[in-house]
Short mmCIF file of C-alpha atoms and ligand atoms in Angstrom, two decimals:
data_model
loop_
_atom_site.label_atom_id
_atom_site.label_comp_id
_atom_site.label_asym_id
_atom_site.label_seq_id
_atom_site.Cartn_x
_atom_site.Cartn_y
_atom_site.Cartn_z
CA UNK A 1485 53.07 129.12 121.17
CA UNK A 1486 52.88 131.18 124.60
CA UNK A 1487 51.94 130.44 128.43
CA UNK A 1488 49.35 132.04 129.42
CA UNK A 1489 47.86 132.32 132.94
CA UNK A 1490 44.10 132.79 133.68
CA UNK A 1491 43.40 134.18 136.41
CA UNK A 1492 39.55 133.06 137.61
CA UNK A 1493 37.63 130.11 136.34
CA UNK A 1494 34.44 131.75 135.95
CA UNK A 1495 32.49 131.17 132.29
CA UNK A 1496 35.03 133.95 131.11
CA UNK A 1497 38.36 132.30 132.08
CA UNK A 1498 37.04 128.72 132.05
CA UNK A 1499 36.27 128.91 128.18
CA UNK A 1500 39.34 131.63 127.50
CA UNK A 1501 41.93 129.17 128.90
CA UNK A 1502 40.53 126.13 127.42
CA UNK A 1503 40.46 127.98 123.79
CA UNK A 1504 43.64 129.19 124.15
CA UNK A 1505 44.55 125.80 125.12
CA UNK A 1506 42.64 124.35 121.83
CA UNK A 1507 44.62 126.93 119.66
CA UNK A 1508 47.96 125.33 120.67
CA UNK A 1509 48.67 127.65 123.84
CA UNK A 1510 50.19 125.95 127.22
CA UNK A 1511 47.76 127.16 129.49
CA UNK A 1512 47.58 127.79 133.54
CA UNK A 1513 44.34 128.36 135.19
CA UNK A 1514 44.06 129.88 138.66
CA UNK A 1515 41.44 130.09 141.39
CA UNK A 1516 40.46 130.73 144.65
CA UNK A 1517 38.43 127.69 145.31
CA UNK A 1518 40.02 125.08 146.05
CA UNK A 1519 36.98 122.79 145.60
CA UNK A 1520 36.19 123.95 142.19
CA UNK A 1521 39.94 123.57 141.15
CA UNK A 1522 39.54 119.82 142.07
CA UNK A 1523 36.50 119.22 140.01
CA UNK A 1524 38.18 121.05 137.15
CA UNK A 1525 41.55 118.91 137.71
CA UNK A 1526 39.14 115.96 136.68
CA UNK A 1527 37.49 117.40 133.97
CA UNK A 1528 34.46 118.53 135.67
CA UNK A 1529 32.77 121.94 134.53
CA UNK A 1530 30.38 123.85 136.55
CA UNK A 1531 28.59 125.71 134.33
CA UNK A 1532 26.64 124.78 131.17
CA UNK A 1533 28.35 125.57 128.44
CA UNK A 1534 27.90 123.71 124.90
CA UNK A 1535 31.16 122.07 123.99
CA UNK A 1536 33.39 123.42 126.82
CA UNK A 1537 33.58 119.57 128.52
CA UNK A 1538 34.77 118.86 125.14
CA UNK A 1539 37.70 121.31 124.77
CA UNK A 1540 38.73 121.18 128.59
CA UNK A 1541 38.96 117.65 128.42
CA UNK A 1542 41.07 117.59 124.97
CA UNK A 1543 43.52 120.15 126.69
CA UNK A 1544 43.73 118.37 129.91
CA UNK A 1545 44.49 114.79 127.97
CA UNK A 1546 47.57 116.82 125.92
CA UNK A 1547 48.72 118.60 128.99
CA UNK A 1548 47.96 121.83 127.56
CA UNK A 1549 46.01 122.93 130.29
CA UNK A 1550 46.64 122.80 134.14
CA UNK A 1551 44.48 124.20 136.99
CA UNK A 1552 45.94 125.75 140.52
CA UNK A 1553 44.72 127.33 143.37
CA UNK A 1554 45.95 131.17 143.83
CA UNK A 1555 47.19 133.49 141.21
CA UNK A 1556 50.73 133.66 142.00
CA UNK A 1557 50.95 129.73 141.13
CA UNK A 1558 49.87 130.22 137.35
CA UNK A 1559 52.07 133.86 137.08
CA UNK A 1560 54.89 133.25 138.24
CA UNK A 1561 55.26 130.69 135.15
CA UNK A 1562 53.40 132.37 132.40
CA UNK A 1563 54.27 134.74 129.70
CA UNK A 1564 50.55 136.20 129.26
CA UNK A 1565 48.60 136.96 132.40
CA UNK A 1566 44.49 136.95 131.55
CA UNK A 1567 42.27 138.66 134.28
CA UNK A 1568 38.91 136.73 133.94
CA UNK A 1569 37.62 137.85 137.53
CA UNK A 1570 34.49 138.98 138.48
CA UNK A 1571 33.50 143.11 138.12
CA UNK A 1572 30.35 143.01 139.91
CA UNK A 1573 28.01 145.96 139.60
CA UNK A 1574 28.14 147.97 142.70
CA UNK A 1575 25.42 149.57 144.62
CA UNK A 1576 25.77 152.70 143.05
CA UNK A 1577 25.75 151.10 139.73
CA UNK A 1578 29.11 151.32 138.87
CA UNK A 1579 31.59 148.36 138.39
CA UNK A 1580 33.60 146.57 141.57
CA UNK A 1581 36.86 146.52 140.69
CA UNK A 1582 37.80 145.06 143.97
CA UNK A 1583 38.48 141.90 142.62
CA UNK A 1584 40.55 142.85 139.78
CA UNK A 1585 42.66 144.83 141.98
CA UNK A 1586 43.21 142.35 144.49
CA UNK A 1587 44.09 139.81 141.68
CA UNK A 1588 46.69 142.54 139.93
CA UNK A 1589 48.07 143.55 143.74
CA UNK A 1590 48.47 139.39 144.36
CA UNK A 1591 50.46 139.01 140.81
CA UNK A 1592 52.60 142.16 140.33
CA UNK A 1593 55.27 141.12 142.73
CA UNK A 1594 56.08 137.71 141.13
CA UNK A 1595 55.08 138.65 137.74
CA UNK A 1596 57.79 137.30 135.11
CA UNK A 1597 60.17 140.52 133.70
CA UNK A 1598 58.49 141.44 129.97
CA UNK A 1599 55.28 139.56 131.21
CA UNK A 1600 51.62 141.26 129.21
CA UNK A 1601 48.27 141.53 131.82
CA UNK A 1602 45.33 141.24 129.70
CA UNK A 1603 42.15 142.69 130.96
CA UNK A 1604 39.34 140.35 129.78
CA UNK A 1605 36.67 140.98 132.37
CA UNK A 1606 34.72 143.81 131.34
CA UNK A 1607 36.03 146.64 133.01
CA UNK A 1608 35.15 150.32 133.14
CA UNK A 1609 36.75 152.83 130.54
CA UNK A 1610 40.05 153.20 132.20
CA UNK A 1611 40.28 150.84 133.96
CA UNK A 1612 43.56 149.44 132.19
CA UNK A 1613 45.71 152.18 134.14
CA UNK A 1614 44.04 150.85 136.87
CA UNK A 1615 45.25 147.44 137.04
CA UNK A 1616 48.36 148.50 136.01
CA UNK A 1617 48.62 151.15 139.03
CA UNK A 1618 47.97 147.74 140.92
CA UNK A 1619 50.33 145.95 139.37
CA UNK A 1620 53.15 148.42 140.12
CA UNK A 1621 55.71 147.01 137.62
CA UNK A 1622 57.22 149.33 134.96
CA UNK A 1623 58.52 146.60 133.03
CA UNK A 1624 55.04 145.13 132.60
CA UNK A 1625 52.92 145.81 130.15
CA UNK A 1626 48.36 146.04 130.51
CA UNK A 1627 46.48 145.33 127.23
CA UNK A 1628 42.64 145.37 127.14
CA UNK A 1629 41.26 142.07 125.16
CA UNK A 1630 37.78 142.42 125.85
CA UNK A 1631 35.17 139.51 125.28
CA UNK A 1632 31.99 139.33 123.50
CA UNK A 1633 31.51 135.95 124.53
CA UNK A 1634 27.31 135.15 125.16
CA UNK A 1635 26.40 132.25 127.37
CA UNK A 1636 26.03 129.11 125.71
CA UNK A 1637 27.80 129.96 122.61
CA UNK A 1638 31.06 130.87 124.37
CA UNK A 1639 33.17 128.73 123.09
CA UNK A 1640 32.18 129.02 119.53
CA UNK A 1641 32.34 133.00 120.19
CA UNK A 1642 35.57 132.79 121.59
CA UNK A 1643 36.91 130.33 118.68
CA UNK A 1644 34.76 131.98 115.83
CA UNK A 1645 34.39 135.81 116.73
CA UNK A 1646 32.87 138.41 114.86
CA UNK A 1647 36.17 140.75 115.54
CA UNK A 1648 39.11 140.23 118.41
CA UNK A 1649 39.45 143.79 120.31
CA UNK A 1650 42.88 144.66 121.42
CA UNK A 1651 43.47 148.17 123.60
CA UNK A 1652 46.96 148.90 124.30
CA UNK A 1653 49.24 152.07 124.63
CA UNK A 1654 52.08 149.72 123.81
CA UNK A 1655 52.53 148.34 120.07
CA UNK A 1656 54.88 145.92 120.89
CA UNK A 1657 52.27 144.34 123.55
CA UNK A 1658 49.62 144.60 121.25
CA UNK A 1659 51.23 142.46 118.36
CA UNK A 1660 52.24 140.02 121.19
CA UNK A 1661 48.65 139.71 122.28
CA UNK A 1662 47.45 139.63 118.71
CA UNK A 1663 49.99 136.53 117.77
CA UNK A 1664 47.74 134.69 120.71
CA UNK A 1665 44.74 134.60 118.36
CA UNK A 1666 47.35 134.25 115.19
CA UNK A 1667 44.88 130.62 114.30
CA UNK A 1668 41.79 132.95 115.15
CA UNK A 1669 40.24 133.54 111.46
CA UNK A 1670 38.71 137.14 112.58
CA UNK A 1671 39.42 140.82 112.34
CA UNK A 1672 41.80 141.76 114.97
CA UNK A 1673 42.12 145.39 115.38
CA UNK A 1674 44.13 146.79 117.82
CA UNK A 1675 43.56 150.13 119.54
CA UNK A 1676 44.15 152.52 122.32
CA UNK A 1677 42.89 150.88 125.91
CA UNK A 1678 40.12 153.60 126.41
CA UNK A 1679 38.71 152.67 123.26
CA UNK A 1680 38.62 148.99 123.24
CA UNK A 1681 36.80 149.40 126.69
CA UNK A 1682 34.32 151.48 125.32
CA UNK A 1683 33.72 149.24 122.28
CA UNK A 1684 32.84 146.47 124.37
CA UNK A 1685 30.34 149.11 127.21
CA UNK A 1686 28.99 150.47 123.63
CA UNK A 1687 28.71 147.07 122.00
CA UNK A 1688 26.66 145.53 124.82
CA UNK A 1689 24.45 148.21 125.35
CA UNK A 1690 23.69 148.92 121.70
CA UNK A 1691 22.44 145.25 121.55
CA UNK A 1692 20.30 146.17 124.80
CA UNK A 1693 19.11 148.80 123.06
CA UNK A 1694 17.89 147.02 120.24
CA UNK A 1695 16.23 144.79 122.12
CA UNK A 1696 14.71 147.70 124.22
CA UNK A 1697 13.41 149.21 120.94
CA UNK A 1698 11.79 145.60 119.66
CA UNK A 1699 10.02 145.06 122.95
CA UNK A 1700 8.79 148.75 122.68
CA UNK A 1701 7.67 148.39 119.41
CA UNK A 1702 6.16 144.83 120.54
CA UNK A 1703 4.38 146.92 122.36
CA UNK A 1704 2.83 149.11 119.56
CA UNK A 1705 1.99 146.24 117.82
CA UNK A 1706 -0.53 145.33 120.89
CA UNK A 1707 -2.01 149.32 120.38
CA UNK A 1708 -2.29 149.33 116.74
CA UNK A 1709 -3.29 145.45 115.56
CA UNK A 1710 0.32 144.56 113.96
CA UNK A 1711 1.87 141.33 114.08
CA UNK A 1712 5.49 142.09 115.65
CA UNK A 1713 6.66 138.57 113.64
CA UNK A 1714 6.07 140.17 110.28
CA UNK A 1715 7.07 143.64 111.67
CA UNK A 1716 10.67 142.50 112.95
CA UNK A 1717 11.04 140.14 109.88
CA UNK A 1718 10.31 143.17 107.30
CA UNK A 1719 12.47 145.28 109.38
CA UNK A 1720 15.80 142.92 109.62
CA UNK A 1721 15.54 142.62 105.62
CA UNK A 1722 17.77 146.16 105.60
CA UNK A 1723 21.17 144.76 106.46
CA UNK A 1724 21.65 148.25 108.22
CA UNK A 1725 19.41 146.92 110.90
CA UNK A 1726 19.97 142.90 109.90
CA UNK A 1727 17.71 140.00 111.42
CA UNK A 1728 19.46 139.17 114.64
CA UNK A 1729 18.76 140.23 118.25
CA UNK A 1730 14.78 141.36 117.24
CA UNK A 1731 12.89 138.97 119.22
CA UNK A 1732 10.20 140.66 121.84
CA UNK A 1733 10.51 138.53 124.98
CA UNK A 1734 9.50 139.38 128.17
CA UNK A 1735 12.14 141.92 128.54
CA UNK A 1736 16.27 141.34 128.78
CA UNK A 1737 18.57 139.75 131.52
CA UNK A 1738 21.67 137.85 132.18
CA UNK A 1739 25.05 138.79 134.40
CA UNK A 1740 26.37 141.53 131.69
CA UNK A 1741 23.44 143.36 129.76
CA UNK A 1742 21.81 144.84 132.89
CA UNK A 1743 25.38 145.35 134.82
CA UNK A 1744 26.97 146.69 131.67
CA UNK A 1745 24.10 149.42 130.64
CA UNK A 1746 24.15 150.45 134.00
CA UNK A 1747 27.98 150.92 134.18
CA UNK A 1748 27.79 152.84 131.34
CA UNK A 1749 25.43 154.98 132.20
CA UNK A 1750 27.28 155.56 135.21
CA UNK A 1751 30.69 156.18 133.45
CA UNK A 1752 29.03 158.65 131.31
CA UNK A 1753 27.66 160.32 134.22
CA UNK A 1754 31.00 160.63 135.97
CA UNK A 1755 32.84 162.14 133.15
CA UNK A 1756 30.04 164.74 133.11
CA UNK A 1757 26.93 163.34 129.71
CA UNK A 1758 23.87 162.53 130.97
CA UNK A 1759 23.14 159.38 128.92
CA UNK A 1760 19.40 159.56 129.39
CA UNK A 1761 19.06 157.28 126.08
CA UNK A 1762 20.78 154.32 128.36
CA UNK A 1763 18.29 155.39 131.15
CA UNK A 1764 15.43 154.83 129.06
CA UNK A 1765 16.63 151.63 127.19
CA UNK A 1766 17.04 150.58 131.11
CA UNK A 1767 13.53 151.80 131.80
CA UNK A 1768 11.32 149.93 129.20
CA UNK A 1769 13.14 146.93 130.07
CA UNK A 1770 11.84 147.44 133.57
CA UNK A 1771 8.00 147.88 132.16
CA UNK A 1772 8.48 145.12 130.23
CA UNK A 1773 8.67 142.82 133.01
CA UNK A 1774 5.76 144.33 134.57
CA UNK A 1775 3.98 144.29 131.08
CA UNK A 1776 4.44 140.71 131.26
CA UNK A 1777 3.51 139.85 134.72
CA UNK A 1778 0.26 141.73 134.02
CA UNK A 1779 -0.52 139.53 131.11
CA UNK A 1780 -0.77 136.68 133.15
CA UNK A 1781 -2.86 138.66 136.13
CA UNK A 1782 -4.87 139.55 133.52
CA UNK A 1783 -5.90 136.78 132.43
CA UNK A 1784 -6.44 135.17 135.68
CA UNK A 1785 -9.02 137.83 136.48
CA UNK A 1786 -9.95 140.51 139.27
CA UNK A 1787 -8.24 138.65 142.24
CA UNK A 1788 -4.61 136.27 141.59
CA UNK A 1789 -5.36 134.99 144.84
CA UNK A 1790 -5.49 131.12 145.11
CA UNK A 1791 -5.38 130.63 141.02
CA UNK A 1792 -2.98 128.73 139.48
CA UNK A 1793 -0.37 129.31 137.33
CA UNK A 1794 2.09 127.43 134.96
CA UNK A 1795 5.51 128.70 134.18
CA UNK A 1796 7.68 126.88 131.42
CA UNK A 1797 11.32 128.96 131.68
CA UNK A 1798 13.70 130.34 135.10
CA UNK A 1799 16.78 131.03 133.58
CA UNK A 1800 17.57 134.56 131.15
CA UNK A 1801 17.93 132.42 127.74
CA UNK A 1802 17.87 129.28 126.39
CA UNK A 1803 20.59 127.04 126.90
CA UNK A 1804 22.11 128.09 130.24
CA UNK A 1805 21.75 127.56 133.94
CA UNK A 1806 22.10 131.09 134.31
CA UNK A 1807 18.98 132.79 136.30
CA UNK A 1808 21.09 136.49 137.32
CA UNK A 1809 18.92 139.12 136.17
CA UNK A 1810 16.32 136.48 134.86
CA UNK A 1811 13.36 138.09 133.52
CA UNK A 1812 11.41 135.54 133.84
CA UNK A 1813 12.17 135.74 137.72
CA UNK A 1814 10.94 139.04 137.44
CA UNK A 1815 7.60 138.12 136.12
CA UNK A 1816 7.19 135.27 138.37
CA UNK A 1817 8.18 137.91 141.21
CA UNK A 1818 5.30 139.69 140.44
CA UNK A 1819 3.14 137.18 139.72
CA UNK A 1820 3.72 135.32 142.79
CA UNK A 1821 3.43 138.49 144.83
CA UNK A 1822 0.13 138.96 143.92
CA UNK A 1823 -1.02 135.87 145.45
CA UNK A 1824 -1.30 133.17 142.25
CA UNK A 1825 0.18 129.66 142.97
CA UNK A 1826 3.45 128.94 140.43
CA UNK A 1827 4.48 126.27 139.70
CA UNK A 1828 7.52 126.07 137.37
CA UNK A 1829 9.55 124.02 134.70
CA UNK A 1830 13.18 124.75 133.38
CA UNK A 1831 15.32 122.09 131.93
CA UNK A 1832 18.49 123.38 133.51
CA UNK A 1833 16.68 123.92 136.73
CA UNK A 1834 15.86 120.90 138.80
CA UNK A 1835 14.81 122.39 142.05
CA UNK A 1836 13.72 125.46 143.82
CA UNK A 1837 15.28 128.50 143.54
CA UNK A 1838 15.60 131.44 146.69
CA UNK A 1839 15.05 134.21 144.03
CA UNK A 1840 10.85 132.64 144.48
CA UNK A 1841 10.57 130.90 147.78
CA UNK A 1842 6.49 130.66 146.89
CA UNK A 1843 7.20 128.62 143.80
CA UNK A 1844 7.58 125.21 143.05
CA UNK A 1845 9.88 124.06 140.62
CA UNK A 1846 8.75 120.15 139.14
CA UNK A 1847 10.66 118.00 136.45
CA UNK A 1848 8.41 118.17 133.74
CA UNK A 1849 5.95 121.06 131.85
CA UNK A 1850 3.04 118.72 131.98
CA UNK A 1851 3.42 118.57 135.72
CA UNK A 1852 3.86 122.45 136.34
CA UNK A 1853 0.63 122.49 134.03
CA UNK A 1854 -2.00 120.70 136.10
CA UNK A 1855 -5.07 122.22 137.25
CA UNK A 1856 -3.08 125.63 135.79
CA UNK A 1857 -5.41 128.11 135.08
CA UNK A 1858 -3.03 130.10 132.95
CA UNK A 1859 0.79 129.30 131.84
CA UNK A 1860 3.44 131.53 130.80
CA UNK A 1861 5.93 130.65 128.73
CA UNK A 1862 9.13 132.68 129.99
CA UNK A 1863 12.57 131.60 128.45
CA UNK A 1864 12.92 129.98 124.95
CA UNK A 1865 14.03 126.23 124.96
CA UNK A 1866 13.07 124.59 121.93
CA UNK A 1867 11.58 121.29 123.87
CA UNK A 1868 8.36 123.22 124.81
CA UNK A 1869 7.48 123.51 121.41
CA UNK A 1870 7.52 119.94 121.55
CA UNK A 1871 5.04 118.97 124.42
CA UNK A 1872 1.96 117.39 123.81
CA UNK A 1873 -0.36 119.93 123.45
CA UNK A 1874 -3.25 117.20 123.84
CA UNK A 1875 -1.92 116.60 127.63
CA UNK A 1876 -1.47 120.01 128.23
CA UNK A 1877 -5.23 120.59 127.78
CA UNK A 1878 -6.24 117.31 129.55
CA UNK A 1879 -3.93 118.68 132.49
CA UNK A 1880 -4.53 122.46 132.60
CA UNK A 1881 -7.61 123.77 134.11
CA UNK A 1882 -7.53 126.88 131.81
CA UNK A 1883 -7.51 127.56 128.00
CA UNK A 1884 -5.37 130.90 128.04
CA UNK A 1885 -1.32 130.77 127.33
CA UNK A 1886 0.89 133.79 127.69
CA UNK A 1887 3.66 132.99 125.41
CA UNK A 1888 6.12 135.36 126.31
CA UNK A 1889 8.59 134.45 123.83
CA UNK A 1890 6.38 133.70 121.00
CA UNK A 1891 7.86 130.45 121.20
CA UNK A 1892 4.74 128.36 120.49
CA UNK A 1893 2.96 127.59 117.47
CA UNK A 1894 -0.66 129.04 117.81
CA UNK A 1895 -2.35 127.38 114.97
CA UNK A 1896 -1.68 123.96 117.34
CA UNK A 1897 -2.86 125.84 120.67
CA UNK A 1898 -5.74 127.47 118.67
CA UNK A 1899 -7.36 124.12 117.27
CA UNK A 1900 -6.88 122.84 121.06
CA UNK A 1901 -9.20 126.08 121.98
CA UNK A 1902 -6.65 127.93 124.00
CA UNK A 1903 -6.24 131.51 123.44
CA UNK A 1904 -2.56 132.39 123.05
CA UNK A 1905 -1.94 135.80 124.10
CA UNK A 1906 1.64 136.81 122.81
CA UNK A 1907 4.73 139.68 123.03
CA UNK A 1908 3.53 141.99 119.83
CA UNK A 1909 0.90 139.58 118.66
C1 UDX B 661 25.57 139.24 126.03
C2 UDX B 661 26.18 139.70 124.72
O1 UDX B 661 25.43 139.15 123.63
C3 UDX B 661 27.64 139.22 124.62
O2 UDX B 661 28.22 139.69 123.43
C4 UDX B 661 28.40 139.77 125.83
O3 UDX B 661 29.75 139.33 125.80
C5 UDX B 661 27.75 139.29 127.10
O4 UDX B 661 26.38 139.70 127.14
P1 UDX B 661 24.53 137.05 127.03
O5 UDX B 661 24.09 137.96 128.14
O6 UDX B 661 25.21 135.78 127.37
O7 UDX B 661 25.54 137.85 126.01
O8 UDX B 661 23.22 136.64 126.22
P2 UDX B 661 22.44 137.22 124.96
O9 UDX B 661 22.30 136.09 124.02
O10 UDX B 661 23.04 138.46 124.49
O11 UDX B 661 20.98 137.53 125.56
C6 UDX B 661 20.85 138.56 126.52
C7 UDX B 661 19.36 138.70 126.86
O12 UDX B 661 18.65 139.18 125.72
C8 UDX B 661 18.70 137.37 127.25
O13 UDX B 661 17.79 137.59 128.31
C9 UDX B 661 17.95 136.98 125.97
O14 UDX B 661 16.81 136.16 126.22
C10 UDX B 661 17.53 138.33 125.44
N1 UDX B 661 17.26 138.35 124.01
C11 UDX B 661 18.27 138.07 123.13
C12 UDX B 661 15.99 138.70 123.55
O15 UDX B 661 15.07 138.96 124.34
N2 UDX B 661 15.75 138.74 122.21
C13 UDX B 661 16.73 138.44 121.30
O16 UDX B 661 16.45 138.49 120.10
C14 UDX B 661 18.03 138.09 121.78
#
């Protein structure tokens, strides 16, 4: 078994060095916040993750995890030297690598001889030579590992992936790296840094471009009188195109699918191909938010002003905290703006939020219904299938739901006399 150093506790690091710490690893995790290294010292995890209390608090009872604050206090002890810090998109859409830099600049110097830096953040093609420029040791070598963990399956992505992804220039480094996952039961393949980059860019935004190409075609379904249900369910029968990722929703979101299609676009741009494909994928996510906002104005007639409106879902998927790059903040954005009264319900989110200043957040989906004239149903937790739809009509004011997940079952709603206006149906 190795030590390894993680360097950044964000969802990334937090679930890479507790897995590594699960498969056997001794493992040394490093931020910048002092605060948050406290909580994690007890056991405490910020984010929601499913099962990460679990495995942090196993590693932390064997010793096989530690947390400090600063990067040079996990290096200077470690074998294997994870970079799990933030890359930010940038203004301009391209990736921040200020962090990563900082955090190779801060190690280099103190960096055991023979030590491996492992890129994990998702980092521009290139970016390898980057860190390693940084790092300005010749006897140390930079792999790329990149992750293809999603949010609230991370650690059962990290423990059970589809493939591990190793980029490196050295062979030697690679089969070091690749021993780290040796209890991992999953293709590793190892290849040249540039290309392990671009699998994960290409990866991320080939799933956003399914999903692009469902909502679009959710879309059609509206024009022509299909049900998108029995479209996407004939369709995922060819393995070629296979069931998963085909659910219309009320467009895409989350810290890496918008930040990572936009990157890539942007790298493709700077080594000189126009990736208008990207652009448009990008594009009908953007009208799908406004597709869905105008569902709801819709149906709340000529003027939003004053009615009411019932939202069940803030954050980008089910079974996170996470609202960046929400959609159903994006809805709400524009629903709000055009002068309807919100009130929300999220189980993860317990109060108001600054993304909608104008909208209350309450405890309970019965609550956020009352006196609603319309509600829209915006991120997929199973418990709303679950309400009572009997209350809901005794509380709302209105008989129309905009399922924008097509979450609920409309026979129920129907024999309640609400109309259920869905995504492609
Ligand atoms: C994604 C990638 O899946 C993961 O491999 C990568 O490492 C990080 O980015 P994540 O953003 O956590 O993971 O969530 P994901 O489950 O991919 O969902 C992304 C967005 O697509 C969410 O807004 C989700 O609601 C939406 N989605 C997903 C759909 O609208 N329909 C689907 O069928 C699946």
């Amino acid at each position: 078994m190795a030590t390894i150093a993680v360097i950044g506790t964000g969802y990334v690091g937090l679930t890479t060095g507790a897995c590594f710490a699960h498969l056997g690893h001794d493992v040394i995790c490093a931020d910048i916040d002092p605060d948050k290294i406290e909580r994690l010292k007890n056991g405490e995890i910020p984010i929601v993750e499913e099962g990460l209390d679990r495995v942090v608090a196993e590693a932390l009872a064997a010793g096989k995890i530690r947390f400090v604050l600063g990067a040079t206090n996990a290096s200077e002890h470690a074998e294997f030297h994870y970079l799990c810090v933030p890359t930010p998109q940038g203004a301009d859409g391209s990736a921040d690598l200020s962090y990563l830099e900082a955090a190779a600049a801060e190690i280099g110097p103190t960096l055991p001889k023979n030590s491996v830096v492992v890129n994990k953040s998702t980092v521009p093609v290139g970016s390898t030579e980057v860190v390693a420029k940084f790092l300005n040791r010749s006897d140390v070598k930079v792999v790329s590992n990149p992750e293809f963990l999603r949010e609230g399956t991370a650690v059962q992505d990290f423990l059970n992936p589809d493939r591990v992804v190793i980029g490196a220039s050295d062979q030697e480094a690679a089969i070091r790296v690749a021993a780290l996952y040796s209890r991992v039961r999953a293709p590793i393949m190892v290849t040249d840094p540039v290309s392990a980059e671009t699998i994960k860019y290409a990866s991320n935004a080939f799933l956003a471009t399914k999903l692009s190409f469902v909502n679009a075609i959710a879309t059609l379904c509206e024009h022509v009188g299909a049900d998108v249900n029995d479209v996407t369910l004939g369709m995922g029968y060819d393995k070629r195109i296979g069931k998963e990722f085909l659910k219309p929703g009320p467009g895409w979101g989350g810290s890496c699918f918008p930040k990572d299609v936009a990157a890539l676009a942007r790298i493709a741009e700077d080594f000189g191909y126009d990736f208008t494909l990207l652009r448009e994928v990008l594009a009908v996510n953007e009208a799908q938010f406004q597709r869905t906002a105008q569902k709801v104005l819709d149906a709340l007639g000529p003027d939003a002003q004053g009615k009411k409106v019932a939202a069940w879902g803030l954050t980008f998927k089910a079974g996170t905290d996470d609202l960046r790059e929400s959609p159903a903040i994006e809805v709400l954005q524009r629903v709000s703006g055009a002068g309807a009264q919100v009130v929300a319900y999220d189980p993860a989110i317990p109060s108001e939020i600054p993304q909608l200043p104008l909208v209350q957040v309450v405890s309970d989906p019965l609550v956020a219904a009352k006196d609603a004239d319309v509600l829209v149903v915006l991120t997929e937790w199973p418990e709303f299938k679950f309400v009572d739809f009997d209350q809901l009509a005794d509380q709302m004011a209105g008989r129309t739901v905009i399922d924008g997940r097509n979450l609920l079952d409309r026979a129920i709603l129907k024999r309640r006399n609400f109309e259920v206006i869905g995504i492609g149906r």
